[in-house]
């Protein structure tokens, strides 16, 4: 067996692992860094462009976030935006679309009005939009033919912000920029090993041994960024046995172009799953994507049923897991939601059922407008904390304190990739006795509030976005087209 020795070995080249590769190469004194990826290219699982909502979450329109959580997410989104707009191929990575969260009915409209009072001061671009203002941004949301929809609606939204990211392209960019940084410094070495499936992982006195087919990798520090498989690797090393996994799969539907931007709906606090939303697909021009549905599937990678045995290895069903599942099913909203989403996967009837939900966003939508999006949608591995007997929402990470970190579900998804990488890098640097160029990192990614210079991006990059400028409520609303 050949041998590869590293100071830091990253497992998984999705957006989380590749972000750590980039930060550790450019901003740390770690010199010898390796990446193991099971597929032939970066971002072939949940970071694949078709396997996620392509949303840059900023915390302003996510109604399940507290203000504290929203501001944390705002910082993560700013880091990601700062990186993306500085890249020469930014127009393939990050996109501007209008965005809003839509309230339908008296209760939801009151919630959004109250929320705007709290969140508005922290989000200068966020506007409270009445029915007329919504119609100017998203006519199909507010109108049915030539008249306004009858139900009460209101929205919180903005029109001149970066709102969408191709996380697959972002992952490739992170890898490419890390390799370019390594070429500038003769002391730096970056190796990315593709088509490497891990057979065995062990702890040795001064680090870890990772074995694939015919290759033995040795490393002083290890970070796994492999979704649900990260938990399997943690279990293999004897960590995280107090966690089980509940893989939640999301499916989507396409319609002909019906939205100019992203339209989210108010989250049901009783449901630990994403509310339905509509988005332009950054790689499918002329169509709008709606979803996700939510379905529990016993696999760790969507459409890869070879991961079924891996699921059962990490599921580790016992009475504590049974209690969590039973507690979920006891909640009427959750029980009905899960049953309905099972029906969403059944051909012939799924479109009828989904149509009712999507008409909350576009009331004039017809059955013939909906097409099930085959091979679209990924899996979010939600963890079950067996000690606390509860489903873990948000970030799921195991820091062993021994130089090994296992990332299962960064929250919120790809948006937090750089912030999550920064957290992991600081842990790894301390373990290795290395250092971070904090001044450069903060200057490039975090604390530059004035984006005017960063965002001098040519107009043609955002040809998929119709609107730029500010929208306010009522007849005072204005827009300008690029």
Tab-separated table of C-alpha atoms in Angstrom:
chain	number	residue	atom	x	y	z
A	1	UNK	CA	0.000	0.000	0.000
A	2	UNK	CA	1.275	3.477	-0.850
A	3	UNK	CA	1.319	6.052	1.951
A	4	UNK	CA	0.098	9.641	2.032
A	5	UNK	CA	0.935	11.762	5.082
A	6	UNK	CA	-0.987	14.964	5.885
A	7	UNK	CA	-1.345	17.507	8.632
A	8	UNK	CA	-5.055	17.862	7.793
A	9	UNK	CA	-7.200	15.382	5.887
A	10	UNK	CA	-10.688	16.424	4.784
A	11	UNK	CA	-13.234	13.751	3.869
A	12	UNK	CA	-15.761	14.997	1.322
A	13	UNK	CA	-15.413	17.678	-1.376
A	14	UNK	CA	-18.891	19.128	-1.179
A	15	UNK	CA	-19.374	22.766	-0.294
A	16	UNK	CA	-18.532	22.222	3.393
A	17	UNK	CA	-15.329	20.254	2.834
A	18	UNK	CA	-14.119	22.392	-0.063
A	19	UNK	CA	-14.711	25.578	1.957
A	20	UNK	CA	-12.458	24.197	4.708
A	21	UNK	CA	-9.858	23.271	2.089
A	22	UNK	CA	-9.862	26.849	0.799
A	23	UNK	CA	-9.669	28.553	4.199
A	24	UNK	CA	-6.986	26.244	5.547
A	25	UNK	CA	-4.848	26.663	2.418
A	26	UNK	CA	-5.111	30.451	2.129
A	27	UNK	CA	-5.357	31.640	5.727
A	28	UNK	CA	-3.547	29.091	7.898
A	29	UNK	CA	0.016	27.889	8.365
A	30	UNK	CA	-1.062	24.271	7.784
A	31	UNK	CA	1.182	23.153	4.948
A	32	UNK	CA	0.149	19.630	3.999
A	33	UNK	CA	-3.558	19.219	3.272
A	34	UNK	CA	-5.389	16.345	1.619
A	35	UNK	CA	-8.963	15.730	0.517
A	36	UNK	CA	-10.636	12.365	-0.060
A	37	UNK	CA	-13.728	12.386	-2.278
A	38	UNK	CA	-15.653	9.220	-3.163
A	39	UNK	CA	-16.847	10.572	-6.530
A	40	UNK	CA	-14.960	11.753	-9.608
A	41	UNK	CA	-15.597	15.470	-8.994
A	42	UNK	CA	-16.545	17.844	-6.181
A	43	UNK	CA	-20.150	18.340	-5.043
A	44	UNK	CA	-21.827	15.217	-6.385
A	45	UNK	CA	-24.238	14.679	-3.472
A	46	UNK	CA	-26.118	17.361	-1.512
A	47	UNK	CA	-24.071	20.235	-2.981
A	48	UNK	CA	-25.038	19.173	-6.505
A	49	UNK	CA	-26.998	22.052	-8.040
A	50	UNK	CA	-30.127	19.923	-8.487
A	51	UNK	CA	-30.068	18.567	-4.917
A	52	UNK	CA	-30.709	21.761	-2.913
A	53	UNK	CA	-32.778	24.943	-2.996
A	54	UNK	CA	-29.857	27.069	-4.289
A	55	UNK	CA	-30.742	29.704	-1.676
A	56	UNK	CA	-28.424	32.140	0.068
A	57	UNK	CA	-30.123	32.285	3.463
A	58	UNK	CA	-29.685	35.672	5.172
A	59	UNK	CA	-32.126	35.213	8.067
A	60	UNK	CA	-34.519	37.954	7.015
A	61	UNK	CA	-37.262	35.880	5.367
A	62	UNK	CA	-36.790	32.624	7.305
A	63	UNK	CA	-39.658	32.864	9.787
A	64	UNK	CA	-38.437	29.940	11.891
A	65	UNK	CA	-35.344	31.948	12.932
A	66	UNK	CA	-35.119	34.009	16.078
A	67	UNK	CA	-33.386	37.390	15.726
A	68	UNK	CA	-30.249	35.936	17.331
A	69	UNK	CA	-30.175	33.040	14.871
A	70	UNK	CA	-30.966	35.358	11.947
A	71	UNK	CA	-28.037	37.673	12.721
A	72	UNK	CA	-25.701	34.702	12.973
A	73	UNK	CA	-26.915	33.498	9.577
A	74	UNK	CA	-26.547	37.046	8.212
A	75	UNK	CA	-22.834	36.969	9.060
A	76	UNK	CA	-22.410	33.554	7.395
A	77	UNK	CA	-24.208	34.781	4.279
A	78	UNK	CA	-22.024	37.906	4.166
A	79	UNK	CA	-18.871	35.778	4.277
A	80	UNK	CA	-20.102	33.656	1.397
A	81	UNK	CA	-21.200	36.660	-0.645
A	82	UNK	CA	-17.851	38.377	-0.098
A	83	UNK	CA	-16.028	35.346	-1.444
A	84	UNK	CA	-18.319	34.828	-4.431
A	85	UNK	CA	-18.390	38.386	-5.802
A	86	UNK	CA	-14.588	38.533	-5.724
A	87	UNK	CA	-14.256	35.553	-8.080
A	88	UNK	CA	-13.642	36.026	-11.819
A	89	UNK	CA	-16.490	33.611	-12.563
A	90	UNK	CA	-18.909	35.112	-10.035
A	91	UNK	CA	-21.711	35.179	-12.628
A	92	UNK	CA	-21.680	31.355	-12.617
A	93	UNK	CA	-21.744	31.111	-8.820
A	94	UNK	CA	-23.969	33.790	-7.256
A	95	UNK	CA	-27.143	35.429	-8.569
A	96	UNK	CA	-29.499	38.316	-7.853
A	97	UNK	CA	-33.240	37.689	-7.725
A	98	UNK	CA	-36.060	39.349	-5.809
A	99	UNK	CA	-37.004	37.459	-2.652
A	100	UNK	CA	-39.888	37.530	-0.208
A	101	UNK	CA	-41.686	35.554	2.454
A	102	UNK	CA	-45.413	35.549	1.800
A	103	UNK	CA	-48.063	35.703	4.503
A	104	UNK	CA	-51.558	34.511	3.564
A	105	UNK	CA	-54.504	35.158	5.869
A	106	UNK	CA	-54.936	37.364	8.903
A	107	UNK	CA	-52.718	35.395	11.304
A	108	UNK	CA	-49.721	35.127	8.966
A	109	UNK	CA	-50.010	38.765	7.887
A	110	UNK	CA	-50.026	39.894	11.521
A	111	UNK	CA	-46.992	37.708	12.220
A	112	UNK	CA	-45.016	39.298	9.372
A	113	UNK	CA	-45.953	42.826	10.424
A	114	UNK	CA	-44.761	42.126	13.960
A	115	UNK	CA	-41.633	40.459	12.629
A	116	UNK	CA	-40.798	43.444	10.441
A	117	UNK	CA	-40.736	45.737	13.485
A	118	UNK	CA	-38.065	43.512	15.062
A	119	UNK	CA	-36.018	42.535	12.015
A	120	UNK	CA	-36.320	45.666	9.876
A	121	UNK	CA	-33.656	47.705	11.723
A	122	UNK	CA	-31.110	44.909	11.134
A	123	UNK	CA	-31.929	44.408	7.431
A	124	UNK	CA	-31.936	47.796	5.634
A	125	UNK	CA	-33.034	46.279	2.309
A	126	UNK	CA	-36.012	44.469	3.833
A	127	UNK	CA	-39.385	46.046	3.006
A	128	UNK	CA	-42.929	45.399	4.160
A	129	UNK	CA	-44.917	44.801	0.966
A	130	UNK	CA	-48.668	45.142	0.596
A	131	UNK	CA	-50.709	43.512	-2.156
A	132	UNK	CA	-49.935	46.196	-4.751
A	133	UNK	CA	-46.207	46.101	-4.028
A	134	UNK	CA	-46.186	42.301	-4.251
A	135	UNK	CA	-47.921	42.552	-7.618
A	136	UNK	CA	-45.165	44.789	-8.959
A	137	UNK	CA	-42.516	42.209	-8.068
A	138	UNK	CA	-44.445	38.953	-8.441
A	139	UNK	CA	-47.669	39.558	-10.388
A	140	UNK	CA	-48.606	35.876	-10.380
A	141	UNK	CA	-48.534	35.839	-6.575
A	142	UNK	CA	-50.864	38.794	-6.065
A	143	UNK	CA	-53.041	38.581	-9.184
A	144	UNK	CA	-55.485	36.178	-10.789
A	145	UNK	CA	-55.816	37.203	-14.407
A	146	UNK	CA	-56.408	40.971	-14.230
A	147	UNK	CA	-57.615	41.284	-10.624
A	148	UNK	CA	-56.118	40.904	-7.160
A	149	UNK	CA	-56.566	37.644	-5.291
A	150	UNK	CA	-59.276	37.900	-2.645
A	151	UNK	CA	-57.445	36.588	0.403
A	152	UNK	CA	-55.360	38.887	2.580
A	153	UNK	CA	-51.648	38.797	1.745
A	154	UNK	CA	-48.556	40.662	2.850
A	155	UNK	CA	-44.839	39.989	2.392
A	156	UNK	CA	-41.388	40.854	3.655
A	157	UNK	CA	-38.882	41.096	0.856
A	158	UNK	CA	-36.146	42.828	-1.089
A	159	UNK	CA	-35.215	43.183	-4.746
A	160	UNK	CA	-31.530	44.116	-4.995
A	161	UNK	CA	-29.633	41.450	-3.105
A	162	UNK	CA	-27.761	38.266	-3.875
A	163	UNK	CA	-30.222	35.489	-3.153
A	164	UNK	CA	-29.141	32.361	-5.053
A	165	UNK	CA	-25.965	30.292	-5.187
A	166	UNK	CA	-24.905	27.410	-7.400
A	167	UNK	CA	-23.255	25.411	-4.611
A	168	UNK	CA	-21.833	22.910	-7.079
A	169	UNK	CA	-19.972	25.671	-8.918
A	170	UNK	CA	-18.987	27.172	-5.563
A	171	UNK	CA	-17.410	23.876	-4.463
A	172	UNK	CA	-15.387	23.672	-7.653
A	173	UNK	CA	-14.289	27.275	-7.128
A	174	UNK	CA	-13.097	26.553	-3.576
A	175	UNK	CA	-11.028	23.595	-4.792
A	176	UNK	CA	-9.582	25.538	-7.716
A	177	UNK	CA	-8.657	28.563	-5.586
A	178	UNK	CA	-7.067	26.340	-2.926
A	179	UNK	CA	-4.903	24.695	-5.567
A	180	UNK	CA	-3.897	28.112	-6.943
A	181	UNK	CA	-2.980	29.301	-3.443
A	182	UNK	CA	-0.833	26.201	-2.933
A	183	UNK	CA	1.004	26.861	-6.201
A	184	UNK	CA	2.040	30.307	-4.905
A	185	UNK	CA	3.755	28.869	-1.809
A	186	UNK	CA	6.441	26.240	-2.193
A	187	UNK	CA	5.818	25.109	1.393
A	188	UNK	CA	2.145	24.351	0.711
A	189	UNK	CA	0.900	21.028	-0.618
A	190	UNK	CA	-2.738	20.337	-1.543
A	191	UNK	CA	-3.804	16.919	-2.812
A	192	UNK	CA	-7.384	16.137	-3.872
A	193	UNK	CA	-7.989	12.404	-4.273
A	194	UNK	CA	-11.116	11.504	-6.253
A	195	UNK	CA	-12.843	8.109	-6.595
A	196	UNK	CA	-11.686	7.093	-3.122
A	197	UNK	CA	-14.167	5.144	-0.999
A	198	UNK	CA	-13.162	4.694	2.628
A	199	UNK	CA	-12.795	1.073	3.731
A	200	UNK	CA	-11.469	1.596	7.239
A	201	UNK	CA	-10.582	4.382	9.655
A	202	UNK	CA	-8.549	4.034	12.844
A	203	UNK	CA	-6.892	6.084	15.558
A	204	UNK	CA	-3.151	5.819	15.988
A	205	UNK	CA	-0.932	7.402	18.617
A	206	UNK	CA	-0.304	10.716	16.890
A	207	UNK	CA	-3.255	10.904	14.504
A	208	UNK	CA	-5.496	8.859	12.275
A	209	UNK	CA	-5.233	6.236	9.552
A	210	UNK	CA	-7.746	6.240	6.698
A	211	UNK	CA	-7.691	3.331	4.267
A	212	UNK	CA	-9.264	3.251	0.818
A	213	UNK	CA	-8.763	0.749	-1.983
A	214	UNK	CA	-5.002	0.287	-2.058
A	215	UNK	CA	-4.081	3.560	-0.356
A	216	UNK	CA	-3.333	4.330	3.295
A	217	UNK	CA	-3.650	7.977	4.342
A	218	UNK	CA	-2.140	9.170	7.610
A	219	UNK	CA	-3.082	12.493	9.120
A	220	UNK	CA	-2.586	14.467	12.312
A	221	UNK	CA	-6.067	16.009	12.069
A	222	UNK	CA	-9.249	14.836	10.395
A	223	UNK	CA	-12.471	16.641	9.389
A	224	UNK	CA	-15.305	14.652	7.845
A	225	UNK	CA	-17.792	16.627	5.729
A	226	UNK	CA	-19.747	13.743	4.248
A	227	UNK	CA	-23.356	14.256	5.324
A	228	UNK	CA	-24.872	11.195	6.945
A	229	UNK	CA	-21.709	9.240	6.233
A	230	UNK	CA	-19.858	11.515	8.652
A	231	UNK	CA	-21.864	9.950	11.469
A	232	UNK	CA	-20.951	6.490	10.224
A	233	UNK	CA	-17.256	7.439	10.293
A	234	UNK	CA	-17.655	8.879	13.779
A	235	UNK	CA	-19.271	5.624	14.923
A	236	UNK	CA	-16.426	3.653	13.339
A	237	UNK	CA	-13.993	5.597	15.534
A	238	UNK	CA	-16.140	5.129	18.638
A	239	UNK	CA	-17.653	8.631	18.761
A	240	UNK	CA	-21.234	9.870	18.566
A	241	UNK	CA	-22.995	6.661	19.525
A	242	UNK	CA	-25.551	8.810	21.313
A	243	UNK	CA	-26.739	9.976	17.873
A	244	UNK	CA	-28.957	8.264	15.345
A	245	UNK	CA	-29.949	9.692	11.976
A	246	UNK	CA	-33.276	10.450	10.319
A	247	UNK	CA	-32.672	11.166	6.598
A	248	UNK	CA	-35.251	13.635	5.230
A	249	UNK	CA	-35.516	13.651	1.443
A	250	UNK	CA	-36.897	16.613	-0.485
A	251	UNK	CA	-38.591	16.473	-3.888
A	252	UNK	CA	-39.533	19.296	-6.252
A	253	UNK	CA	-41.881	20.207	-9.089
A	254	UNK	CA	-41.279	22.396	-12.122
A	255	UNK	CA	-43.677	24.847	-13.749
A	256	UNK	CA	-43.184	27.144	-16.721
A	257	UNK	CA	-41.738	30.527	-15.689
A	258	UNK	CA	-44.120	31.886	-13.041
A	259	UNK	CA	-41.919	33.702	-10.509
A	260	UNK	CA	-39.296	36.398	-11.007
A	261	UNK	CA	-37.533	35.513	-7.764
A	262	UNK	CA	-37.701	33.467	-4.597
A	263	UNK	CA	-41.019	33.300	-2.751
A	264	UNK	CA	-41.038	31.553	0.621
A	265	UNK	CA	-44.028	30.863	2.847
A	266	UNK	CA	-44.439	31.204	6.598
A	267	UNK	CA	-43.004	28.275	8.521
A	268	UNK	CA	-45.320	26.174	10.684
A	269	UNK	CA	-43.560	26.111	14.067
A	270	UNK	CA	-44.937	22.639	14.728
A	271	UNK	CA	-43.156	21.201	11.686
A	272	UNK	CA	-39.394	20.594	11.799
A	273	UNK	CA	-39.240	20.672	7.990
A	274	UNK	CA	-38.940	23.432	5.396
A	275	UNK	CA	-42.069	25.245	4.249
A	276	UNK	CA	-42.880	25.185	0.557
A	277	UNK	CA	-41.254	27.847	-1.623
A	278	UNK	CA	-40.799	28.703	-5.280
A	279	UNK	CA	-37.499	29.627	-6.932
A	280	UNK	CA	-35.958	30.243	-10.326
A	281	UNK	CA	-33.571	27.367	-11.008
A	282	UNK	CA	-30.161	28.845	-11.804
A	283	UNK	CA	-29.454	26.082	-14.332
A	284	UNK	CA	-32.922	25.613	-15.825
A	285	UNK	CA	-33.898	28.900	-17.494
A	286	UNK	CA	-37.549	29.519	-18.257
A	287	UNK	CA	-38.883	27.343	-15.450
A	288	UNK	CA	-39.734	27.761	-11.780
A	289	UNK	CA	-39.065	25.092	-9.166
A	290	UNK	CA	-41.442	24.493	-6.243
A	291	UNK	CA	-40.872	22.419	-3.120
A	292	UNK	CA	-39.562	20.745	-1.191
A	293	UNK	CA	-41.752	17.948	-0.021
A	294	UNK	CA	-40.361	15.984	2.923
A	295	UNK	CA	-40.080	12.217	3.075
A	296	UNK	CA	-38.139	9.961	5.446
A	297	UNK	CA	-35.995	7.567	3.387
A	298	UNK	CA	-33.695	4.841	4.780
A	299	UNK	CA	-30.672	5.881	2.697
A	300	UNK	CA	-27.833	8.363	3.254
A	301	UNK	CA	-27.634	9.634	-0.341
A	302	UNK	CA	-30.627	10.409	-2.525
A	303	UNK	CA	-31.067	8.024	-5.466
A	304	UNK	CA	-28.205	5.853	-4.205
A	305	UNK	CA	-29.774	2.789	-2.656
A	306	UNK	CA	-26.356	1.242	-2.115
A	307	UNK	CA	-26.257	3.475	0.972
A	308	UNK	CA	-29.134	1.525	2.552
A	309	UNK	CA	-26.774	-0.701	4.615
A	310	UNK	CA	-24.904	2.415	5.776
A	311	UNK	CA	-28.189	3.888	7.020
A	312	UNK	CA	-28.921	0.868	9.199
A	313	UNK	CA	-25.395	1.012	10.635
A	314	UNK	CA	-25.959	4.547	11.878
A	315	UNK	CA	-29.688	4.344	12.612
A	316	UNK	CA	-28.999	2.073	15.605
A	317	UNK	CA	-32.669	1.665	16.434
A	318	UNK	CA	-33.491	1.287	20.122
A	319	UNK	CA	-36.185	2.382	22.562
A	320	UNK	CA	-34.833	5.947	22.668
A	321	UNK	CA	-35.050	6.303	18.874
A	322	UNK	CA	-38.509	4.766	19.034
A	323	UNK	CA	-39.551	7.372	21.605
A	324	UNK	CA	-38.396	10.246	19.396
A	325	UNK	CA	-40.264	8.847	16.389
A	326	UNK	CA	-43.367	8.232	18.485
A	327	UNK	CA	-43.245	11.753	19.914
A	328	UNK	CA	-43.075	13.142	16.376
A	329	UNK	CA	-46.020	11.060	15.197
A	330	UNK	CA	-48.070	12.075	18.217
A	331	UNK	CA	-48.106	15.678	16.964
A	332	UNK	CA	-51.086	15.971	14.666
A	333	UNK	CA	-49.546	18.523	12.302
A	334	UNK	CA	-46.387	16.445	11.895
A	335	UNK	CA	-48.287	13.189	11.474
A	336	UNK	CA	-50.577	14.621	8.789
A	337	UNK	CA	-47.676	16.381	7.082
A	338	UNK	CA	-45.569	13.220	6.862
A	339	UNK	CA	-48.482	11.175	5.561
A	340	UNK	CA	-49.319	13.777	2.932
A	341	UNK	CA	-45.704	13.938	1.823
A	342	UNK	CA	-45.637	10.186	1.352
A	343	UNK	CA	-48.549	10.621	-1.050
A	344	UNK	CA	-46.578	13.328	-2.863
A	345	UNK	CA	-44.235	10.591	-4.098
A	346	UNK	CA	-46.987	8.501	-5.716
A	347	UNK	CA	-47.351	9.029	-9.476
A	348	UNK	CA	-50.711	10.199	-10.876
A	349	UNK	CA	-52.073	11.544	-7.576
A	350	UNK	CA	-49.075	13.568	-6.366
A	351	UNK	CA	-49.714	16.491	-8.702
A	352	UNK	CA	-53.307	16.844	-7.511
A	353	UNK	CA	-52.178	16.959	-3.899
A	354	UNK	CA	-49.254	19.310	-4.479
A	355	UNK	CA	-51.350	21.717	-6.530
A	356	UNK	CA	-53.377	22.739	-3.460
A	357	UNK	CA	-50.216	23.630	-1.539
A	358	UNK	CA	-48.510	25.518	-4.346
A	359	UNK	CA	-51.637	27.603	-4.983
A	360	UNK	CA	-50.888	29.349	-1.720
A	361	UNK	CA	-48.094	31.034	-3.672
A	362	UNK	CA	-49.663	31.186	-7.156
A	363	UNK	CA	-53.444	30.878	-6.905
A	364	UNK	CA	-53.968	30.672	-10.678
A	365	UNK	CA	-51.678	27.682	-11.188
A	366	UNK	CA	-53.242	24.763	-13.079
A	367	UNK	CA	-52.627	21.040	-12.844
A	368	UNK	CA	-51.125	20.918	-16.314
A	369	UNK	CA	-48.507	23.472	-15.253
A	370	UNK	CA	-46.899	21.049	-12.779
A	371	UNK	CA	-44.224	18.540	-13.741
A	372	UNK	CA	-42.550	16.290	-11.192
A	373	UNK	CA	-38.822	17.079	-11.128
A	374	UNK	CA	-37.185	13.694	-11.589
A	375	UNK	CA	-33.756	13.255	-10.004
A	376	UNK	CA	-34.059	16.645	-8.273
A	377	UNK	CA	-33.770	16.989	-4.506
A	378	UNK	CA	-31.306	15.727	-1.926
A	379	UNK	CA	-31.299	14.367	1.617
A	380	UNK	CA	-30.808	16.272	4.856
A	381	UNK	CA	-29.534	13.926	7.574
A	382	UNK	CA	-31.339	15.156	10.697
A	383	UNK	CA	-29.814	13.743	13.857
A	384	UNK	CA	-31.655	12.136	16.752
A	385	UNK	CA	-30.088	12.857	20.137
A	386	UNK	CA	-30.703	9.636	22.043
A	387	UNK	CA	-29.625	11.086	25.383
A	388	UNK	CA	-32.086	13.988	25.106
A	389	UNK	CA	-34.657	11.912	23.186
A	390	UNK	CA	-35.256	14.637	20.615
A	391	UNK	CA	-34.712	15.498	16.976
A	392	UNK	CA	-31.740	17.852	16.561
A	393	UNK	CA	-32.642	20.870	14.437
A	394	UNK	CA	-30.004	23.028	12.812
A	395	UNK	CA	-26.280	22.349	12.939
A	396	UNK	CA	-25.049	18.848	13.739
A	397	UNK	CA	-21.357	18.506	14.492
A	398	UNK	CA	-19.254	16.147	16.600
A	399	UNK	CA	-16.000	17.645	17.863
A	400	UNK	CA	-14.111	14.809	19.498
A	401	UNK	CA	-11.473	17.024	21.111
A	402	UNK	CA	-8.808	14.722	19.657
A	403	UNK	CA	-8.230	16.445	16.312
A	404	UNK	CA	-11.197	14.828	14.587
A	405	UNK	CA	-14.408	16.684	13.659
A	406	UNK	CA	-17.489	15.220	12.008
A	407	UNK	CA	-19.945	17.536	10.214
A	408	UNK	CA	-23.349	16.074	9.406
A	409	UNK	CA	-25.719	18.977	8.785
A	410	UNK	CA	-24.355	22.520	8.785
A	411	UNK	CA	-27.189	25.010	9.287
A	412	UNK	CA	-28.510	26.593	7.184
A	413	UNK	CA	-27.095	24.283	4.546
A	414	UNK	CA	-24.550	25.616	2.091
A	415	UNK	CA	-24.897	29.227	3.269
A	416	UNK	CA	-22.910	28.454	6.417
A	417	UNK	CA	-20.067	26.647	4.621
A	418	UNK	CA	-17.399	29.334	5.178
A	419	UNK	CA	-18.487	30.148	8.727
A	420	UNK	CA	-18.530	26.443	9.560
A	421	UNK	CA	-15.101	26.068	7.953
A	422	UNK	CA	-13.774	28.949	10.037
A	423	UNK	CA	-15.034	27.284	13.229
A	424	UNK	CA	-13.435	23.964	12.279
A	425	UNK	CA	-10.194	25.612	11.173
A	426	UNK	CA	-9.761	27.369	14.506
A	427	UNK	CA	-10.221	24.045	16.291
A	428	UNK	CA	-7.763	22.242	14.014
A	429	UNK	CA	-5.153	25.023	14.166
A	430	UNK	CA	-5.190	24.857	17.952
A	431	UNK	CA	-4.785	21.078	17.855
A	432	UNK	CA	-1.879	21.235	15.410
A	433	UNK	CA	-0.148	24.222	16.992
A	434	UNK	CA	-0.527	26.135	13.726
A	435	UNK	CA	-1.741	29.703	13.155
A	436	UNK	CA	-4.347	31.698	11.226
A	437	UNK	CA	-3.869	34.984	9.381
A	438	UNK	CA	-6.864	36.538	11.119
A	439	UNK	CA	-6.338	39.981	9.670
A	440	UNK	CA	-6.473	38.738	6.079
A	441	UNK	CA	-9.413	36.424	6.734
A	442	UNK	CA	-11.518	39.133	8.357
A	443	UNK	CA	-10.608	41.678	5.702
A	444	UNK	CA	-11.498	39.359	2.837
A	445	UNK	CA	-14.603	37.670	4.187
A	446	UNK	CA	-16.106	39.020	7.363
A	447	UNK	CA	-15.911	42.617	8.432
A	448	UNK	CA	-16.014	44.628	5.221
A	449	UNK	CA	-19.501	46.092	5.512
A	450	UNK	CA	-19.165	48.360	2.464
A	451	UNK	CA	-19.832	46.091	-0.490
A	452	UNK	CA	-19.797	48.790	-3.177
A	453	UNK	CA	-16.345	47.893	-4.457
A	454	UNK	CA	-16.882	44.146	-4.179
A	455	UNK	CA	-20.138	44.227	-6.081
A	456	UNK	CA	-18.967	45.980	-9.248
A	457	UNK	CA	-20.168	43.020	-11.254
A	458	UNK	CA	-21.292	43.512	-14.846
A	459	UNK	CA	-25.032	43.662	-15.470
A	460	UNK	CA	-25.012	40.730	-17.850
A	461	UNK	CA	-24.092	38.403	-14.970
A	462	UNK	CA	-27.612	38.778	-13.655
A	463	UNK	CA	-29.572	38.567	-16.878
A	464	UNK	CA	-31.817	35.988	-15.189
A	465	UNK	CA	-33.025	38.615	-12.725
A	466	UNK	CA	-35.576	41.147	-13.963
A	467	UNK	CA	-35.471	43.552	-11.060
A	468	UNK	CA	-32.960	45.721	-9.310
A	469	UNK	CA	-33.552	48.521	-6.845
A	470	UNK	CA	-35.899	48.911	-3.901
A	471	UNK	CA	-39.553	48.016	-3.562
A	472	UNK	CA	-41.714	49.563	-0.883
A	473	UNK	CA	-45.375	49.059	-0.077
A	474	UNK	CA	-48.328	50.550	-1.894
A	475	UNK	CA	-48.455	53.041	-4.711
A	476	UNK	CA	-45.053	54.459	-3.743
A	477	UNK	CA	-43.408	51.245	-4.936
A	478	UNK	CA	-40.899	51.651	-7.742
A	479	UNK	CA	-38.698	49.384	-9.775
A	480	UNK	CA	-36.079	49.670	-12.380
A	481	UNK	CA	-35.077	47.121	-14.949
A	482	UNK	CA	-31.545	46.296	-15.818
